[in-house]
XYZ file of C-alpha atoms in Angstrom:
352
model
C -18.658 5.819 71.985
C -15.129 4.496 72.149
C -11.932 6.766 72.147
C -8.587 5.243 71.112
C -5.470 6.910 70.215
C -4.499 6.644 66.919
C -1.040 6.627 66.811
C -0.881 3.833 64.489
C -3.451 5.860 62.119
C -2.914 9.266 61.686
C -3.730 9.347 58.220
C -7.429 8.269 59.702
C -7.070 11.106 62.319
C -5.893 13.446 59.899
C -8.060 12.793 56.939
C -11.500 13.610 59.821
C -9.499 16.794 60.386
C -9.414 17.799 56.553
C -12.539 17.005 55.786
C -14.136 18.523 58.529
C -15.887 22.120 57.611
C -13.701 23.846 60.534
C -10.359 21.479 60.565
C -7.205 23.153 60.945
C -3.563 22.191 60.213
C -2.638 22.877 63.738
C -4.812 19.714 64.759
C -3.145 16.997 62.344
C -0.110 14.699 63.739
C 1.862 16.639 61.286
C 0.759 19.493 63.664
C 1.984 17.190 66.692
C 5.256 16.081 64.651
C 6.296 19.992 64.312
C 5.959 20.508 67.758
C 7.727 17.275 68.867
C 10.879 18.774 67.317
C 10.259 21.981 70.241
C 9.439 19.842 72.919
C 6.411 18.806 73.600
C 4.354 15.417 73.520
C 1.623 15.214 70.882
C -1.418 12.987 71.615
C -4.486 12.076 68.532
C -7.443 11.281 70.559
C -10.109 9.762 68.499
C -13.663 9.012 69.622
C -16.176 6.394 67.484
C -19.312 5.071 66.972
C -20.200 1.676 65.193
C -16.545 1.982 63.993
C -17.299 5.597 62.364
C -14.815 8.728 63.940
C -16.917 11.197 65.209
C -14.963 13.715 66.742
C -11.003 14.240 66.949
C -8.502 15.861 69.752
C -4.961 16.589 69.095
C -3.368 17.206 72.467
C -0.083 18.274 72.779
C 1.485 18.456 75.931
C 5.034 19.698 77.458
C 6.861 19.553 81.176
C 6.626 22.805 83.601
C 8.869 22.850 86.898
C 8.259 20.388 89.086
C 7.416 17.671 86.949
C 3.626 18.742 86.424
C 2.614 19.670 82.352
C 0.500 21.841 80.710
C -1.751 20.238 77.977
C -3.110 22.226 74.500
C -5.576 21.265 71.825
C -4.797 24.302 69.289
C -8.226 25.031 67.386
C -9.547 22.068 68.671
C -11.526 19.393 69.613
C -13.231 18.851 66.326
C -16.749 17.114 66.375
C -19.345 15.653 64.740
C -21.831 15.731 67.468
C -22.684 16.800 71.177
C -21.802 12.719 72.598
C -18.758 13.066 70.513
C -17.721 16.190 71.999
C -18.691 14.827 75.863
C -16.615 12.297 75.176
C -13.832 13.766 73.831
C -13.821 15.276 77.268
C -13.877 13.214 78.966
C -11.380 10.977 77.787
C -8.547 13.681 77.261
C -8.591 14.598 80.722
C -8.783 11.052 82.096
C -5.449 10.735 79.912
C -4.163 13.783 81.300
C -4.616 13.436 84.550
C -2.669 10.125 84.280
C 0.019 12.061 82.241
C 0.819 14.652 85.731
C -1.145 17.618 83.495
C -2.706 20.599 85.497
C -4.490 21.883 83.301
C -5.925 21.359 79.329
C -6.260 24.251 77.224
C -8.547 24.366 74.042
C -9.884 27.092 71.119
C -11.705 26.090 69.100
C -12.182 27.607 65.771
C -16.492 27.402 66.569
C -18.190 30.780 65.675
C -19.135 32.862 69.027
C -22.488 32.143 70.061
C -22.810 28.446 69.470
C -25.720 26.671 71.243
C -23.963 23.428 71.300
C -20.940 24.767 72.513
C -22.121 26.836 74.907
C -24.981 24.184 76.294
C -21.905 21.412 77.134
C -19.089 23.997 78.767
C -20.652 24.224 82.250
C -21.138 20.406 82.020
C -17.560 19.387 81.306
C -15.678 21.811 83.873
C -14.218 24.136 80.737
C -13.757 27.864 82.000
C -13.787 30.725 79.774
C -10.078 32.836 79.847
C -10.939 36.010 78.750
C -7.406 37.307 76.684
C -9.233 40.507 75.759
C -9.708 41.603 72.504
C -6.053 42.037 71.182
C -2.994 39.009 71.212
C -3.552 37.901 74.498
C -4.387 34.178 73.865
C -2.410 31.770 72.080
C -5.087 31.506 68.966
C -6.448 35.167 67.863
C -10.101 35.472 68.730
C -10.824 37.583 66.005
C -10.130 36.655 62.545
C -10.019 37.909 59.402
C -11.934 35.564 56.382
C -12.897 36.078 52.714
C -14.848 33.688 51.087
C -13.537 32.584 47.475
C -16.707 31.668 46.275
C -16.883 34.326 43.339
C -14.854 34.564 40.864
C -11.276 36.066 40.283
C -12.482 39.291 38.775
C -15.672 39.971 41.393
C -12.734 39.599 43.881
C -10.863 41.919 43.264
C -13.955 44.244 42.336
C -15.002 43.847 45.594
C -12.079 44.905 47.350
C -11.372 48.798 48.491
C -9.964 50.832 45.518
C -6.724 51.938 47.319
C -6.006 48.270 47.383
C -6.826 46.856 44.287
C -4.241 50.274 43.073
C -1.680 49.027 45.305
C -1.709 45.333 43.816
C -1.588 47.178 40.354
C 0.834 49.086 41.406
C 3.099 46.461 42.263
C 2.844 44.486 39.184
C 3.361 47.876 36.816
C 6.489 48.479 39.071
C 7.610 45.036 38.111
C 7.077 42.873 41.164
C 6.771 39.444 41.176
C 5.571 36.549 43.475
C 7.177 33.072 43.469
C 6.449 29.857 45.319
C 9.463 28.452 46.698
C 10.120 25.007 45.950
C 14.018 25.169 47.345
C 14.401 24.616 51.076
C 17.028 27.169 50.689
C 14.694 30.273 50.413
C 13.487 29.552 53.903
C 16.592 31.338 54.553
C 15.587 34.709 52.442
C 12.547 34.911 54.345
C 13.826 33.956 57.785
C 16.278 37.095 56.856
C 12.803 39.251 55.944
C 11.173 38.430 59.184
C 13.970 38.960 61.435
C 14.178 42.127 59.944
C 10.881 42.648 59.746
C 11.044 41.624 63.774
C 13.386 44.155 65.079
C 11.405 47.063 63.156
C 8.125 46.092 65.269
C 9.588 44.826 67.779
C 8.441 41.445 68.263
C 10.379 37.913 69.367
C 10.515 35.437 66.311
C 11.153 31.276 66.904
C 14.557 30.324 65.597
C 15.363 29.629 61.509
C 15.378 25.654 63.211
C 11.548 25.723 63.776
C 11.121 26.696 60.499
C 12.608 24.227 59.016
C 10.797 21.623 60.799
C 7.814 23.810 59.196
C 9.127 22.603 55.833
C 10.095 19.409 56.666
C 6.235 18.331 58.116
C 4.126 20.795 56.397
C 4.952 21.926 53.095
C 7.174 18.651 52.190
C 2.881 17.165 52.891
C 1.385 20.064 51.028
C -0.056 21.455 54.419
C 2.155 24.560 53.821
C 3.627 26.932 51.317
C 6.494 29.243 51.133
C 5.720 32.528 48.817
C 8.462 34.891 47.869
C 8.094 38.677 46.490
C 11.037 40.333 44.742
C 12.192 43.453 42.903
C 14.631 42.054 40.203
C 16.713 40.338 42.534
C 15.934 41.428 45.923
C 13.262 39.906 47.869
C 10.801 42.560 49.687
C 8.507 40.397 51.296
C 7.814 36.875 52.552
C 4.863 34.722 53.674
C 4.120 31.309 54.773
C 0.246 29.774 54.062
C -0.886 26.606 55.929
C -3.808 24.930 53.678
C -6.518 21.726 54.195
C -8.893 20.834 50.972
C -11.269 24.277 52.092
C -9.075 26.797 53.839
C -6.098 28.667 53.629
C -4.406 30.677 56.393
C -1.392 33.071 56.281
C -0.212 32.547 59.590
C 3.240 34.294 58.742
C 4.160 37.331 57.429
C 7.731 39.354 56.082
C 8.813 42.086 54.474
C 12.152 44.296 53.975
C 12.564 47.830 55.279
C 13.765 48.091 51.437
C 10.819 49.771 48.866
C 8.782 49.723 50.602
C 6.802 52.223 48.170
C 6.237 49.261 45.602
C 3.288 47.923 48.033
C 4.897 44.062 47.336
C 2.695 43.239 50.454
C -0.203 43.996 48.731
C 0.844 41.862 45.407
C 1.471 39.251 47.525
C -1.487 38.747 49.500
C -2.853 38.902 45.753
C -0.994 35.550 44.809
C -1.987 33.786 47.847
C -5.569 34.252 46.965
C -5.281 33.207 43.794
C -3.614 30.658 45.093
C -5.989 29.301 47.515
C -9.138 29.988 44.889
C -6.982 27.560 42.179
C -6.697 24.595 44.682
C -10.522 25.097 45.311
C -10.661 26.509 48.728
C -13.757 27.979 50.033
C -11.911 30.096 52.219
C -8.769 32.650 52.551
C -8.004 33.224 56.552
C -6.265 36.164 57.267
C -5.768 35.027 61.141
C -5.660 37.405 63.925
C -6.993 41.312 64.453
C -7.592 42.899 67.452
C -11.540 42.841 68.322
C -11.599 46.215 69.631
C -12.272 48.587 65.937
C -11.030 51.577 66.853
C -8.995 53.762 64.760
C -7.600 54.622 68.198
C -6.001 51.715 68.398
C -1.908 50.732 67.702
C -3.565 47.909 66.187
C -6.751 48.942 64.117
C -3.967 48.902 60.444
C -4.071 45.556 60.615
C -7.677 44.975 60.746
C -7.572 48.039 57.738
C -5.300 45.867 55.707
C -7.168 43.058 55.385
C -10.468 44.261 55.507
C -8.714 46.524 52.387
C -9.141 42.584 50.592
C -12.696 42.103 51.427
C -12.182 40.044 54.069
C -15.074 40.102 56.566
C -14.182 39.832 60.738
C -15.397 36.702 62.506
C -15.474 36.131 66.375
C -14.682 32.215 67.321
C -16.082 31.288 71.129
C -12.494 31.879 72.236
C -9.777 29.778 74.717
C -11.054 27.397 77.413
C -9.229 25.872 80.450
C -10.705 22.429 81.699
C -8.759 21.889 85.073
C -7.362 18.389 85.621
C -5.767 19.075 89.597
C -7.594 21.925 90.358
C -5.109 22.711 93.276
C -1.569 23.379 90.603
C -4.243 25.161 88.138
C -4.453 27.664 90.238
C -0.920 27.900 91.610
C -0.099 27.740 87.403
C -2.564 30.704 87.013
C -0.976 32.499 89.640
C 2.736 32.144 87.714
C 1.378 32.627 84.277
C -0.562 36.027 85.577
C 2.868 36.917 87.242
C 4.846 35.849 83.612
C 2.448 37.856 81.729
C 2.623 41.178 84.000
C 6.650 40.792 84.170
C 6.236 40.891 79.749
C 4.100 43.487 79.902
C 6.691 46.146 81.614
C 9.652 44.503 79.768
C 7.603 45.464 76.524
C 6.388 48.885 77.595
C 10.521 49.709 79.176
C 11.757 48.482 75.731
C 9.370 50.822 73.689
C 10.322 53.398 76.058
C 14.102 53.240 75.072
């Protein structure tokens, strides 16, 4: 097999991602261009057999202190055979060694227990990263997915009765959902996101990151911004990513005002309708905790997504391919210290 970087054939690379049954927007070169606006460098690596593309890996790299780098393939690599996977990991490791990377992180959207992946990980030097059941990993390991094979009427009927009620209640109360076409509406969404972040105590990216998202994804039909209004008051917003077979609910936000109108429920239903209309097979609600005990503080997120008829899907998880072993060990220790300090900071902020 032959491997090469496809900077001059990015359309071919992205077509493979879009047509792959597990393809993800995070593996497209458009995502690489978006990340380049925040200091990452992307490498679109492809593997060929007799001129036919058999696998790809979008590899992102970013500088660390002392001249080192970290590499990451979000929701990759993608491949059609074991041989293609082995060729990708081998070529990617060599590329990253030359680039001075310490580790190559990856989290392919492969179902837990996949035999091909399991058989290859040890041989390829891939190390499973136990990030727990909540959201400590870079991408969620546990996701909620809704099959769109049924008609809209059946999809609605399969929802929990409370979810159906909330959708219809929002409709009766005059909540309306729009697909944003004007880039200026990003500011409306960002205000909602700031409000949500303050309420739920999490950090968010700056507005210019979402402006870059508009340029590289939404303007290339890889994303869509939705907003829910009551009259002229914005109550909720969401950004979805899309490929031909799948839509992902990625960012969501809601106002503190008139939360009783259930705008977020109607917003989800309209995005499901949109995905169905595009011919997609799956609506992906993305992450939940793998700990489904009702005592878990994150259980409400699972219950909300389950209400729409979504099912839990667990992926193989996050893996590291150490590139420079000595540097990798030091990086692991530094990461552990960083995570410990972040947990202490969060605990302190919640107690105030």
